[in-house]
Amino acid sequence: MKMQDAFRGLCLVICCWTMPVAAQSFPSKPITFVVPYPPGGTADLLPRLVAEKLPDILGVPVVVMNKPGAAGIVGAELVSRAAPDGYTLLVVPPHFFVSDLLYKVSFDPKKFVPVSIIASYPNVLLVSPTIPVNDVPQLLAWAKSQNRSLNFASAGTGSSQHLTTEMLKDMTKLDFQHVPYKGTAPAIADLIAGHVDIMFDNLITALPYVQSGRLKLLGVASPARNRLFPKTPTMAETLPGFESVTWMGLTAPPGTPTDVVQKLSHAIGQVLADPKIHKQIADLQAEPLGNSSAQMAETVRLDTVRWTQVIRSANITAQ
């Protein structure tokens, strides 16, 4: 018995000694950000801004690797199998955490460890200039007057565009038909051409089309009006409680140690506090965050509740 007690004591000493050493040695090799979407979009741009500056703080290279496919599932599955050591992180939007309700996946998205949200930005309601409406009430009235269903575009089933419009459909009880595309670019092209009627998209992507007049901005789905478009009402001014804010964050594989996650969160917060990086993101009409793991976890919790309700109300099933 005494020998067993001595062995347990030795194990405890070893654990207590090795854990701080592991934390102190992190990072000691390159870190990879896996972007589960194609290059060029918001999901690619924001992590690259962080990756460019992060080596100055952590002292190791940070590589951004695009791994698109199956609405982000390919990249997510890759990271789910990675060692939980902080060297492989997954770039995620809010709807990643309900992906198991939408797709047949080999991982549990809710077990990924929140690290930090890079930035948040509102979804906005867009229509072609050919549609004779200029705000949300006019759109709803026009939709009721049509002898057909309105078509709405999205970048694919389960995307933020899709779920946000399903929320609009549920709150207004109007008949909208989903037209999924393989990405945002072809969806916007068809919206501009008038092949589909409406679309929600994030303001970062939509901004040049709105500024050029190729699309009309009817409403913003953030809690407050946007500083660049102060005359454009929020969706909630017409539909109380309507909110859809997209963000892009970083998560670690399930089981990643807390001290490693905290070190990453702190470093990302330092990057986003840099005036140059802060301005670059703010100029995109996004809000730089760089929050803690706990703060991101709370945001994930609230958004997961919201989008789970939308998915169940719309009876969207796993594909």
PDB file of C-alpha atoms in Angstrom:
ATOM      1  CA  MET A   1       0.000   0.000   0.000  1.00  0.00           C
ATOM      2  CA  LYS A   2       2.789   2.371   0.918  1.00  0.00           C
ATOM      3  CA  MET A   3       4.492   1.639  -2.402  1.00  0.00           C
ATOM      4  CA  GLN A   4       1.237   2.442  -4.289  1.00  0.00           C
ATOM      5  CA  ASP A   5       0.865   5.696  -2.367  1.00  0.00           C
ATOM      6  CA  ALA A   6       4.446   6.596  -3.179  1.00  0.00           C
ATOM      7  CA  PHE A   7       3.836   5.818  -6.865  1.00  0.00           C
ATOM      8  CA  ARG A   8       0.713   8.024  -6.925  1.00  0.00           C
ATOM      9  CA  GLY A   9       2.650  10.805  -5.276  1.00  0.00           C
ATOM     10  CA  LEU A  10       5.424  10.502  -7.851  1.00  0.00           C
ATOM     11  CA  CYS A  11       2.891  10.655 -10.702  1.00  0.00           C
ATOM     12  CA  LEU A  12       1.337  13.780  -9.197  1.00  0.00           C
ATOM     13  CA  VAL A  13       4.740  15.451  -8.915  1.00  0.00           C
ATOM     14  CA  ILE A  14       5.560  14.572 -12.536  1.00  0.00           C
ATOM     15  CA  CYS A  15       2.223  15.942 -13.800  1.00  0.00           C
ATOM     16  CA  CYS A  16       2.576  19.161 -11.837  1.00  0.00           C
ATOM     17  CA  TRP A  17       6.111  19.572 -13.153  1.00  0.00           C
ATOM     18  CA  THR A  18       5.452  18.781 -16.819  1.00  0.00           C
ATOM     19  CA  MET A  19       2.303  20.888 -17.303  1.00  0.00           C
ATOM     20  CA  PRO A  20       3.967  24.269 -16.614  1.00  0.00           C
ATOM     21  CA  VAL A  21       6.950  23.235 -18.739  1.00  0.00           C
ATOM     22  CA  ALA A  22       4.609  22.459 -21.668  1.00  0.00           C
ATOM     23  CA  ALA A  23       2.834  25.783 -21.241  1.00  0.00           C
ATOM     24  CA  GLN A  24       6.110  27.691 -21.038  1.00  0.00           C
ATOM     25  CA  SER A  25       7.462  26.019 -24.192  1.00  0.00           C
ATOM     26  CA  PHE A  26       4.417  26.866 -26.327  1.00  0.00           C
ATOM     27  CA  PRO A  27       4.770  27.793 -29.109  1.00  0.00           C
ATOM     28  CA  SER A  28       7.957  26.233 -30.397  1.00  0.00           C
ATOM     29  CA  LYS A  29       6.995  25.583 -34.037  1.00  0.00           C
ATOM     30  CA  PRO A  30       4.755  27.106 -36.740  1.00  0.00           C
ATOM     31  CA  ILE A  31       1.031  27.506 -36.095  1.00  0.00           C
ATOM     32  CA  THR A  32      -1.486  26.786 -38.856  1.00  0.00           C
ATOM     33  CA  PHE A  33      -4.829  28.523 -39.340  1.00  0.00           C
ATOM     34  CA  VAL A  34      -7.100  26.253 -41.387  1.00  0.00           C
ATOM     35  CA  VAL A  35      -9.645  28.257 -43.381  1.00  0.00           C
ATOM     36  CA  PRO A  36     -12.368  25.819 -44.515  1.00  0.00           C
ATOM     37  CA  TYR A  37     -13.402  28.109 -47.384  1.00  0.00           C
ATOM     38  CA  PRO A  38     -11.810  29.265 -50.668  1.00  0.00           C
ATOM     39  CA  PRO A  39      -9.293  32.143 -50.728  1.00  0.00           C
ATOM     40  CA  GLY A  40     -10.461  35.705 -51.162  1.00  0.00           C
ATOM     41  CA  GLY A  41     -13.546  35.892 -48.951  1.00  0.00           C
ATOM     42  CA  THR A  42     -14.089  37.405 -45.531  1.00  0.00           C
ATOM     43  CA  ALA A  43     -13.276  34.085 -43.850  1.00  0.00           C
ATOM     44  CA  ASP A  44      -9.891  34.218 -45.579  1.00  0.00           C
ATOM     45  CA  LEU A  45      -9.128  37.932 -45.219  1.00  0.00           C
ATOM     46  CA  LEU A  46      -9.609  38.361 -41.473  1.00  0.00           C
ATOM     47  CA  PRO A  47      -7.403  35.476 -40.283  1.00  0.00           C
ATOM     48  CA  ARG A  48      -4.680  36.552 -42.703  1.00  0.00           C
ATOM     49  CA  LEU A  49      -4.581  39.990 -41.063  1.00  0.00           C
ATOM     50  CA  VAL A  50      -4.054  38.265 -37.704  1.00  0.00           C
ATOM     51  CA  ALA A  51      -1.564  35.731 -39.080  1.00  0.00           C
ATOM     52  CA  GLU A  52       0.594  38.496 -40.533  1.00  0.00           C
ATOM     53  CA  LYS A  53       1.121  40.172 -37.145  1.00  0.00           C
ATOM     54  CA  LEU A  54       0.944  37.217 -34.734  1.00  0.00           C
ATOM     55  CA  PRO A  55       4.569  36.051 -35.296  1.00  0.00           C
ATOM     56  CA  ASP A  56       5.773  39.356 -33.816  1.00  0.00           C
ATOM     57  CA  ILE A  57       4.112  38.368 -30.545  1.00  0.00           C
ATOM     58  CA  LEU A  58       4.496  34.587 -30.413  1.00  0.00           C
ATOM     59  CA  GLY A  59       7.865  34.343 -32.147  1.00  0.00           C
ATOM     60  CA  VAL A  60       6.889  31.568 -34.572  1.00  0.00           C
ATOM     61  CA  PRO A  61       5.525  31.615 -38.146  1.00  0.00           C
ATOM     62  CA  VAL A  62       1.769  31.469 -38.654  1.00  0.00           C
ATOM     63  CA  VAL A  63       0.578  29.780 -41.847  1.00  0.00           C
ATOM     64  CA  VAL A  64      -2.895  30.170 -43.357  1.00  0.00           C
ATOM     65  CA  MET A  65      -4.076  27.064 -45.207  1.00  0.00           C
ATOM     66  CA  ASN A  66      -7.269  27.035 -47.246  1.00  0.00           C
ATOM     67  CA  LYS A  67      -9.076  23.701 -47.107  1.00  0.00           C
ATOM     68  CA  PRO A  68     -12.481  24.299 -48.739  1.00  0.00           C
ATOM     69  CA  GLY A  69     -15.164  21.743 -49.418  1.00  0.00           C
ATOM     70  CA  ALA A  70     -18.597  20.563 -48.303  1.00  0.00           C
ATOM     71  CA  ALA A  71     -19.624  23.923 -46.790  1.00  0.00           C
ATOM     72  CA  GLY A  72     -16.592  24.014 -44.527  1.00  0.00           C
ATOM     73  CA  ILE A  73     -16.843  20.417 -43.322  1.00  0.00           C
ATOM     74  CA  VAL A  74     -13.644  19.213 -45.040  1.00  0.00           C
ATOM     75  CA  GLY A  75     -11.457  21.698 -43.185  1.00  0.00           C
ATOM     76  CA  ALA A  76     -13.299  21.131 -39.919  1.00  0.00           C
ATOM     77  CA  GLU A  77     -12.786  17.370 -40.109  1.00  0.00           C
ATOM     78  CA  LEU A  78      -9.082  17.934 -40.744  1.00  0.00           C
ATOM     79  CA  VAL A  79      -8.721  20.054 -37.598  1.00  0.00           C
ATOM     80  CA  SER A  80     -10.889  17.697 -35.535  1.00  0.00           C
ATOM     81  CA  ARG A  81      -8.247  15.017 -36.117  1.00  0.00           C
ATOM     82  CA  ALA A  82      -5.286  17.317 -35.390  1.00  0.00           C
ATOM     83  CA  ALA A  83      -3.279  17.047 -32.185  1.00  0.00           C
ATOM     84  CA  PRO A  84      -4.873  19.189 -29.433  1.00  0.00           C
ATOM     85  CA  ASP A  85      -1.679  21.154 -28.849  1.00  0.00           C
ATOM     86  CA  GLY A  86      -2.549  24.636 -30.143  1.00  0.00           C
ATOM     87  CA  TYR A  87      -0.590  24.354 -33.377  1.00  0.00           C
ATOM     88  CA  THR A  88      -3.620  23.784 -35.639  1.00  0.00           C
ATOM     89  CA  LEU A  89      -6.587  26.128 -35.369  1.00  0.00           C
ATOM     90  CA  LEU A  90      -9.844  26.269 -37.322  1.00  0.00           C
ATOM     91  CA  VAL A  91     -11.375  29.518 -38.606  1.00  0.00           C
ATOM     92  CA  VAL A  92     -15.139  29.417 -37.983  1.00  0.00           C
ATOM     93  CA  PRO A  93     -18.317  31.506 -38.383  1.00  0.00           C
ATOM     94  CA  PRO A  94     -21.292  31.217 -35.967  1.00  0.00           C
ATOM     95  CA  HIS A  95     -23.148  28.572 -37.953  1.00  0.00           C
ATOM     96  CA  PHE A  96     -20.204  26.160 -37.634  1.00  0.00           C
ATOM     97  CA  PHE A  97     -21.495  25.232 -34.181  1.00  0.00           C
ATOM     98  CA  VAL A  98     -24.817  23.981 -35.596  1.00  0.00           C
ATOM     99  CA  SER A  99     -23.245  22.163 -38.553  1.00  0.00           C
ATOM    100  CA  ASP A 100     -24.086  18.806 -36.997  1.00  0.00           C
ATOM    101  CA  LEU A 101     -27.781  19.718 -37.338  1.00  0.00           C
ATOM    102  CA  LEU A 102     -27.312  20.435 -41.042  1.00  0.00           C
ATOM    103  CA  TYR A 103     -24.807  17.866 -42.231  1.00  0.00           C
ATOM    104  CA  LYS A 104     -23.689  14.364 -41.398  1.00  0.00           C
ATOM    105  CA  VAL A 105     -20.323  15.034 -39.797  1.00  0.00           C
ATOM    106  CA  SER A 106     -17.737  12.888 -38.024  1.00  0.00           C
ATOM    107  CA  PHE A 107     -17.118  15.425 -35.254  1.00  0.00           C
ATOM    108  CA  ASP A 108     -19.033  17.335 -32.600  1.00  0.00           C
ATOM    109  CA  PRO A 109     -18.631  21.062 -33.364  1.00  0.00           C
ATOM    110  CA  LYS A 110     -19.591  21.989 -29.807  1.00  0.00           C
ATOM    111  CA  LYS A 111     -16.477  20.221 -28.492  1.00  0.00           C
ATOM    112  CA  PHE A 112     -14.114  22.530 -30.369  1.00  0.00           C
ATOM    113  CA  VAL A 113     -12.449  24.944 -27.951  1.00  0.00           C
ATOM    114  CA  PRO A 114     -13.207  28.655 -28.528  1.00  0.00           C
ATOM    115  CA  VAL A 115     -10.019  30.725 -28.752  1.00  0.00           C
ATOM    116  CA  SER A 116     -11.008  34.233 -29.845  1.00  0.00           C
ATOM    117  CA  ILE A 117     -13.333  36.089 -32.205  1.00  0.00           C
ATOM    118  CA  ILE A 118     -11.404  38.197 -34.685  1.00  0.00           C
ATOM    119  CA  ALA A 119     -14.216  40.526 -35.727  1.00  0.00           C
ATOM    120  CA  SER A 120     -17.991  40.748 -36.051  1.00  0.00           C
ATOM    121  CA  TYR A 121     -20.044  42.328 -38.815  1.00  0.00           C
ATOM    122  CA  PRO A 122     -23.756  42.557 -39.596  1.00  0.00           C
ATOM    123  CA  ASN A 123     -25.712  40.697 -42.197  1.00  0.00           C
ATOM    124  CA  VAL A 124     -27.675  43.025 -44.455  1.00  0.00           C
ATOM    125  CA  LEU A 125     -30.764  42.605 -46.637  1.00  0.00           C
ATOM    126  CA  LEU A 126     -30.089  43.190 -50.332  1.00  0.00           C
ATOM    127  CA  VAL A 127     -32.238  43.400 -53.460  1.00  0.00           C
ATOM    128  CA  SER A 128     -31.695  44.153 -57.106  1.00  0.00           C
ATOM    129  CA  PRO A 129     -32.294  47.785 -58.142  1.00  0.00           C
ATOM    130  CA  THR A 130     -35.028  46.471 -60.454  1.00  0.00           C
ATOM    131  CA  ILE A 131     -37.256  45.598 -57.482  1.00  0.00           C
ATOM    132  CA  PRO A 132     -39.483  48.620 -56.687  1.00  0.00           C
ATOM    133  CA  VAL A 133     -38.841  48.801 -52.928  1.00  0.00           C
ATOM    134  CA  ASN A 134     -36.515  50.899 -50.770  1.00  0.00           C
ATOM    135  CA  ASP A 135     -36.983  49.554 -47.262  1.00  0.00           C
ATOM    136  CA  VAL A 136     -38.123  46.477 -45.368  1.00  0.00           C
ATOM    137  CA  PRO A 137     -41.819  47.454 -44.919  1.00  0.00           C
ATOM    138  CA  GLN A 138     -42.070  48.122 -48.663  1.00  0.00           C
ATOM    139  CA  LEU A 139     -40.458  44.765 -49.418  1.00  0.00           C
ATOM    140  CA  LEU A 140     -42.886  42.893 -47.175  1.00  0.00           C
ATOM    141  CA  ALA A 141     -45.860  44.676 -48.747  1.00  0.00           C
ATOM    142  CA  TRP A 142     -44.535  44.007 -52.250  1.00  0.00           C
ATOM    143  CA  ALA A 143     -43.951  40.328 -51.411  1.00  0.00           C
ATOM    144  CA  LYS A 144     -47.560  39.966 -50.242  1.00  0.00           C
ATOM    145  CA  SER A 145     -48.806  41.506 -53.489  1.00  0.00           C
ATOM    146  CA  GLN A 146     -46.989  39.027 -55.730  1.00  0.00           C
ATOM    147  CA  ASN A 147     -48.747  35.979 -57.117  1.00  0.00           C
ATOM    148  CA  ARG A 148     -45.654  33.872 -56.588  1.00  0.00           C
ATOM    149  CA  SER A 149     -43.069  32.908 -54.009  1.00  0.00           C
ATOM    150  CA  LEU A 150     -40.054  35.161 -53.684  1.00  0.00           C
ATOM    151  CA  ASN A 151     -36.721  33.480 -54.297  1.00  0.00           C
ATOM    152  CA  PHE A 152     -33.793  34.085 -51.978  1.00  0.00           C
ATOM    153  CA  ALA A 153     -30.168  33.296 -52.699  1.00  0.00           C
ATOM    154  CA  SER A 154     -27.536  31.930 -50.363  1.00  0.00           C
ATOM    155  CA  ALA A 155     -24.015  30.542 -50.490  1.00  0.00           C
ATOM    156  CA  GLY A 156     -25.421  27.136 -49.582  1.00  0.00           C
ATOM    157  CA  THR A 157     -27.619  25.244 -47.141  1.00  0.00           C
ATOM    158  CA  GLY A 158     -26.773  26.150 -43.566  1.00  0.00           C
ATOM    159  CA  SER A 159     -24.876  29.317 -44.489  1.00  0.00           C
ATOM    160  CA  SER A 160     -25.552  32.520 -42.565  1.00  0.00           C
ATOM    161  CA  GLN A 161     -27.399  33.850 -45.631  1.00  0.00           C
ATOM    162  CA  HIS A 162     -29.683  30.840 -45.612  1.00  0.00           C
ATOM    163  CA  LEU A 163     -30.408  30.798 -41.876  1.00  0.00           C
ATOM    164  CA  THR A 164     -30.970  34.559 -41.700  1.00  0.00           C
ATOM    165  CA  THR A 165     -33.570  34.429 -44.476  1.00  0.00           C
ATOM    166  CA  GLU A 166     -35.259  31.457 -42.839  1.00  0.00           C
ATOM    167  CA  MET A 167     -35.566  33.633 -39.734  1.00  0.00           C
ATOM    168  CA  LEU A 168     -37.163  36.366 -41.869  1.00  0.00           C
ATOM    169  CA  LYS A 169     -39.521  33.799 -43.377  1.00  0.00           C
ATOM    170  CA  ASP A 170     -40.516  32.536 -39.933  1.00  0.00           C
ATOM    171  CA  MET A 171     -41.111  36.008 -38.483  1.00  0.00           C
ATOM    172  CA  THR A 172     -43.125  37.323 -41.453  1.00  0.00           C
ATOM    173  CA  LYS A 173     -44.885  34.072 -42.458  1.00  0.00           C
ATOM    174  CA  LEU A 174     -44.201  34.975 -46.083  1.00  0.00           C
ATOM    175  CA  ASP A 175     -43.390  32.377 -48.722  1.00  0.00           C
ATOM    176  CA  PHE A 176     -39.710  32.516 -49.651  1.00  0.00           C
ATOM    177  CA  GLN A 177     -38.066  29.775 -51.692  1.00  0.00           C
ATOM    178  CA  HIS A 178     -34.418  28.928 -51.095  1.00  0.00           C
ATOM    179  CA  VAL A 179     -32.025  28.944 -54.057  1.00  0.00           C
ATOM    180  CA  PRO A 180     -28.645  27.682 -52.801  1.00  0.00           C
ATOM    181  CA  TYR A 181     -25.472  28.459 -54.747  1.00  0.00           C
ATOM    182  CA  LYS A 182     -21.948  27.107 -54.511  1.00  0.00           C
ATOM    183  CA  GLY A 183     -20.540  30.214 -52.906  1.00  0.00           C
ATOM    184  CA  THR A 184     -21.384  33.878 -52.445  1.00  0.00           C
ATOM    185  CA  ALA A 185     -20.040  35.196 -55.749  1.00  0.00           C
ATOM    186  CA  PRO A 186     -22.481  33.359 -58.074  1.00  0.00           C
ATOM    187  CA  ALA A 187     -25.354  34.128 -55.704  1.00  0.00           C
ATOM    188  CA  ILE A 188     -24.651  37.859 -55.813  1.00  0.00           C
ATOM    189  CA  ALA A 189     -24.211  37.730 -59.596  1.00  0.00           C
ATOM    190  CA  ASP A 190     -27.692  36.274 -60.001  1.00  0.00           C
ATOM    191  CA  LEU A 191     -29.123  38.749 -57.488  1.00  0.00           C
ATOM    192  CA  ILE A 192     -27.719  41.659 -59.498  1.00  0.00           C
ATOM    193  CA  ALA A 193     -29.090  40.111 -62.707  1.00  0.00           C
ATOM    194  CA  GLY A 194     -32.550  39.768 -61.155  1.00  0.00           C
ATOM    195  CA  HIS A 195     -32.665  35.964 -61.325  1.00  0.00           C
ATOM    196  CA  VAL A 196     -33.380  35.858 -57.577  1.00  0.00           C
ATOM    197  CA  ASP A 197     -35.279  38.428 -55.530  1.00  0.00           C
ATOM    198  CA  ILE A 198     -33.490  38.936 -52.228  1.00  0.00           C
ATOM    199  CA  MET A 199     -30.383  37.912 -50.339  1.00  0.00           C
ATOM    200  CA  PHE A 200     -28.807  38.455 -46.954  1.00  0.00           C
ATOM    201  CA  ASP A 201     -25.053  38.775 -46.929  1.00  0.00           C
ATOM    202  CA  ASN A 202     -22.425  40.213 -44.629  1.00  0.00           C
ATOM    203  CA  LEU A 203     -21.687  43.898 -45.067  1.00  0.00           C
ATOM    204  CA  ILE A 204     -17.986  43.336 -45.810  1.00  0.00           C
ATOM    205  CA  THR A 205     -18.846  41.401 -48.977  1.00  0.00           C
ATOM    206  CA  ALA A 206     -21.874  43.500 -49.918  1.00  0.00           C
ATOM    207  CA  LEU A 207     -20.278  46.924 -49.440  1.00  0.00           C
ATOM    208  CA  PRO A 208     -18.796  47.463 -52.937  1.00  0.00           C
ATOM    209  CA  TYR A 209     -22.030  46.374 -54.635  1.00  0.00           C
ATOM    210  CA  VAL A 210     -24.092  48.755 -52.510  1.00  0.00           C
ATOM    211  CA  GLN A 211     -21.689  51.654 -52.968  1.00  0.00           C
ATOM    212  CA  SER A 212     -21.654  51.152 -56.742  1.00  0.00           C
ATOM    213  CA  GLY A 213     -25.463  51.016 -56.913  1.00  0.00           C
ATOM    214  CA  ARG A 214     -25.568  47.481 -58.262  1.00  0.00           C
ATOM    215  CA  LEU A 215     -27.550  46.372 -55.204  1.00  0.00           C
ATOM    216  CA  LYS A 216     -29.956  48.158 -52.869  1.00  0.00           C
ATOM    217  CA  LEU A 217     -29.473  47.946 -49.119  1.00  0.00           C
ATOM    218  CA  LEU A 218     -32.843  47.660 -47.344  1.00  0.00           C
ATOM    219  CA  GLY A 219     -31.902  46.860 -43.755  1.00  0.00           C
ATOM    220  CA  VAL A 220     -29.069  45.915 -41.429  1.00  0.00           C
ATOM    221  CA  ALA A 221     -29.479  43.009 -39.032  1.00  0.00           C
ATOM    222  CA  SER A 222     -27.253  44.390 -36.268  1.00  0.00           C
ATOM    223  CA  PRO A 223     -28.772  45.752 -33.030  1.00  0.00           C
ATOM    224  CA  ALA A 224     -27.868  49.333 -34.021  1.00  0.00           C
ATOM    225  CA  ARG A 225     -27.744  51.176 -37.329  1.00  0.00           C
ATOM    226  CA  ASN A 226     -24.489  51.048 -39.265  1.00  0.00           C
ATOM    227  CA  ARG A 227     -22.272  54.133 -39.033  1.00  0.00           C
ATOM    228  CA  LEU A 228     -21.659  54.129 -42.798  1.00  0.00           C
ATOM    229  CA  PHE A 229     -25.394  53.893 -43.603  1.00  0.00           C
ATOM    230  CA  PRO A 230     -27.064  55.782 -40.743  1.00  0.00           C
ATOM    231  CA  LYS A 231     -30.289  56.307 -42.713  1.00  0.00           C
ATOM    232  CA  THR A 232     -30.777  52.567 -43.292  1.00  0.00           C
ATOM    233  CA  PRO A 233     -32.986  51.130 -40.524  1.00  0.00           C
ATOM    234  CA  THR A 234     -32.168  47.958 -38.634  1.00  0.00           C
ATOM    235  CA  MET A 235     -34.261  44.901 -39.365  1.00  0.00           C
ATOM    236  CA  ALA A 236     -35.465  45.035 -35.761  1.00  0.00           C
ATOM    237  CA  GLU A 237     -37.087  48.427 -36.339  1.00  0.00           C
ATOM    238  CA  THR A 238     -39.611  46.577 -38.503  1.00  0.00           C
ATOM    239  CA  LEU A 239     -39.341  43.097 -36.957  1.00  0.00           C
ATOM    240  CA  PRO A 240     -38.525  43.396 -33.226  1.00  0.00           C
ATOM    241  CA  GLY A 241     -35.987  40.820 -32.110  1.00  0.00           C
ATOM    242  CA  PHE A 242     -34.556  40.250 -35.584  1.00  0.00           C
ATOM    243  CA  GLU A 243     -30.766  40.044 -35.289  1.00  0.00           C
ATOM    244  CA  SER A 244     -28.125  38.357 -37.409  1.00  0.00           C
ATOM    245  CA  VAL A 245     -24.517  39.299 -36.811  1.00  0.00           C
ATOM    246  CA  THR A 246     -21.787  37.233 -38.406  1.00  0.00           C
ATOM    247  CA  TRP A 247     -18.336  36.895 -36.927  1.00  0.00           C
ATOM    248  CA  MET A 248     -15.162  35.046 -37.744  1.00  0.00           C
ATOM    249  CA  GLY A 249     -13.302  33.342 -34.937  1.00  0.00           C
ATOM    250  CA  LEU A 250     -10.632  30.784 -34.159  1.00  0.00           C
ATOM    251  CA  THR A 251     -11.167  27.451 -32.432  1.00  0.00           C
ATOM    252  CA  ALA A 252      -8.829  24.691 -31.300  1.00  0.00           C
ATOM    253  CA  PRO A 253      -9.319  20.915 -31.512  1.00  0.00           C
ATOM    254  CA  PRO A 254     -11.226  19.284 -28.646  1.00  0.00           C
ATOM    255  CA  GLY A 255      -9.009  18.715 -25.634  1.00  0.00           C
ATOM    256  CA  THR A 256      -6.575  21.577 -26.224  1.00  0.00           C
ATOM    257  CA  PRO A 257      -5.127  22.641 -22.832  1.00  0.00           C
ATOM    258  CA  THR A 258      -6.605  25.753 -21.245  1.00  0.00           C
ATOM    259  CA  ASP A 259      -3.249  27.439 -20.706  1.00  0.00           C
ATOM    260  CA  VAL A 260      -2.350  27.068 -24.390  1.00  0.00           C
ATOM    261  CA  VAL A 261      -5.740  28.471 -25.434  1.00  0.00           C
ATOM    262  CA  GLN A 262      -5.329  31.423 -23.073  1.00  0.00           C
ATOM    263  CA  LYS A 263      -1.892  32.202 -24.474  1.00  0.00           C
ATOM    264  CA  LEU A 264      -3.297  32.191 -28.006  1.00  0.00           C
ATOM    265  CA  SER A 265      -6.304  34.325 -27.009  1.00  0.00           C
ATOM    266  CA  HIS A 266      -4.091  36.902 -25.332  1.00  0.00           C
ATOM    267  CA  ALA A 267      -1.777  37.116 -28.340  1.00  0.00           C
ATOM    268  CA  ILE A 268      -4.684  37.511 -30.778  1.00  0.00           C
ATOM    269  CA  GLY A 269      -6.099  40.254 -28.552  1.00  0.00           C
ATOM    270  CA  GLN A 270      -2.766  42.068 -28.754  1.00  0.00           C
ATOM    271  CA  VAL A 271      -2.804  41.839 -32.554  1.00  0.00           C
ATOM    272  CA  LEU A 272      -6.307  43.283 -32.810  1.00  0.00           C
ATOM    273  CA  ALA A 273      -5.431  46.095 -30.409  1.00  0.00           C
ATOM    274  CA  ASP A 274      -2.724  47.230 -32.821  1.00  0.00           C
ATOM    275  CA  PRO A 275      -3.958  50.562 -34.299  1.00  0.00           C
ATOM    276  CA  LYS A 276      -3.051  49.590 -37.867  1.00  0.00           C
ATOM    277  CA  ILE A 277      -4.847  46.219 -37.750  1.00  0.00           C
ATOM    278  CA  HIS A 278      -7.776  47.755 -35.866  1.00  0.00           C
ATOM    279  CA  LYS A 279      -8.213  50.412 -38.569  1.00  0.00           C
ATOM    280  CA  GLN A 280      -7.928  47.896 -41.414  1.00  0.00           C
ATOM    281  CA  ILE A 281     -10.788  45.874 -39.965  1.00  0.00           C
ATOM    282  CA  ALA A 282     -12.883  48.905 -38.982  1.00  0.00           C
ATOM    283  CA  ASP A 283     -12.555  50.253 -42.537  1.00  0.00           C
ATOM    284  CA  LEU A 284     -14.280  47.056 -43.683  1.00  0.00           C
ATOM    285  CA  GLN A 285     -17.282  48.061 -41.523  1.00  0.00           C
ATOM    286  CA  ALA A 286     -16.475  45.261 -39.073  1.00  0.00           C
ATOM    287  CA  GLU A 287     -15.849  45.480 -35.341  1.00  0.00           C
ATOM    288  CA  PRO A 288     -12.433  44.154 -34.258  1.00  0.00           C
ATOM    289  CA  LEU A 289     -12.776  42.047 -31.108  1.00  0.00           C
ATOM    290  CA  GLY A 290      -9.937  39.758 -30.037  1.00  0.00           C
ATOM    291  CA  ASN A 291     -11.854  38.592 -26.990  1.00  0.00           C
ATOM    292  CA  SER A 292     -11.096  35.828 -24.515  1.00  0.00           C
ATOM    293  CA  SER A 293     -11.954  32.150 -24.836  1.00  0.00           C
ATOM    294  CA  ALA A 294     -14.692  32.551 -22.212  1.00  0.00           C
ATOM    295  CA  GLN A 295     -16.190  35.559 -23.987  1.00  0.00           C
ATOM    296  CA  MET A 296     -16.209  33.730 -27.310  1.00  0.00           C
ATOM    297  CA  ALA A 297     -17.800  30.706 -25.631  1.00  0.00           C
ATOM    298  CA  GLU A 298     -20.686  32.864 -24.385  1.00  0.00           C
ATOM    299  CA  THR A 299     -21.222  34.340 -27.860  1.00  0.00           C
ATOM    300  CA  VAL A 300     -21.202  30.816 -29.297  1.00  0.00           C
ATOM    301  CA  ARG A 301     -23.768  29.712 -26.722  1.00  0.00           C
ATOM    302  CA  LEU A 302     -26.199  32.525 -27.548  1.00  0.00           C
ATOM    303  CA  ASP A 303     -25.827  32.144 -31.319  1.00  0.00           C
ATOM    304  CA  THR A 304     -26.192  28.376 -31.134  1.00  0.00           C
ATOM    305  CA  VAL A 305     -29.506  28.777 -29.314  1.00  0.00           C
ATOM    306  CA  ARG A 306     -30.713  31.281 -31.946  1.00  0.00           C
ATOM    307  CA  TRP A 307     -29.749  29.234 -34.997  1.00  0.00           C
ATOM    308  CA  THR A 308     -30.891  25.925 -33.521  1.00  0.00           C
ATOM    309  CA  GLN A 309     -34.352  27.440 -33.101  1.00  0.00           C
ATOM    310  CA  VAL A 310     -34.324  28.663 -36.715  1.00  0.00           C
ATOM    311  CA  ILE A 311     -33.213  25.272 -38.047  1.00  0.00           C
ATOM    312  CA  ARG A 312     -35.899  23.424 -36.125  1.00  0.00           C
ATOM    313  CA  SER A 313     -38.622  25.930 -36.978  1.00  0.00           C
ATOM    314  CA  ALA A 314     -37.739  25.742 -40.693  1.00  0.00           C
ATOM    315  CA  ASN A 315     -37.427  21.937 -40.451  1.00  0.00           C
ATOM    316  CA  ILE A 316     -33.999  21.981 -42.110  1.00  0.00           C
ATOM    317  CA  THR A 317     -32.631  18.449 -41.984  1.00  0.00           C
ATOM    318  CA  ALA A 318     -29.104  17.067 -42.165  1.00  0.00           C
ATOM    319  CA  GLN A 319     -27.841  16.429 -45.680  1.00  0.00           C
TER     320      GLN A 319
END
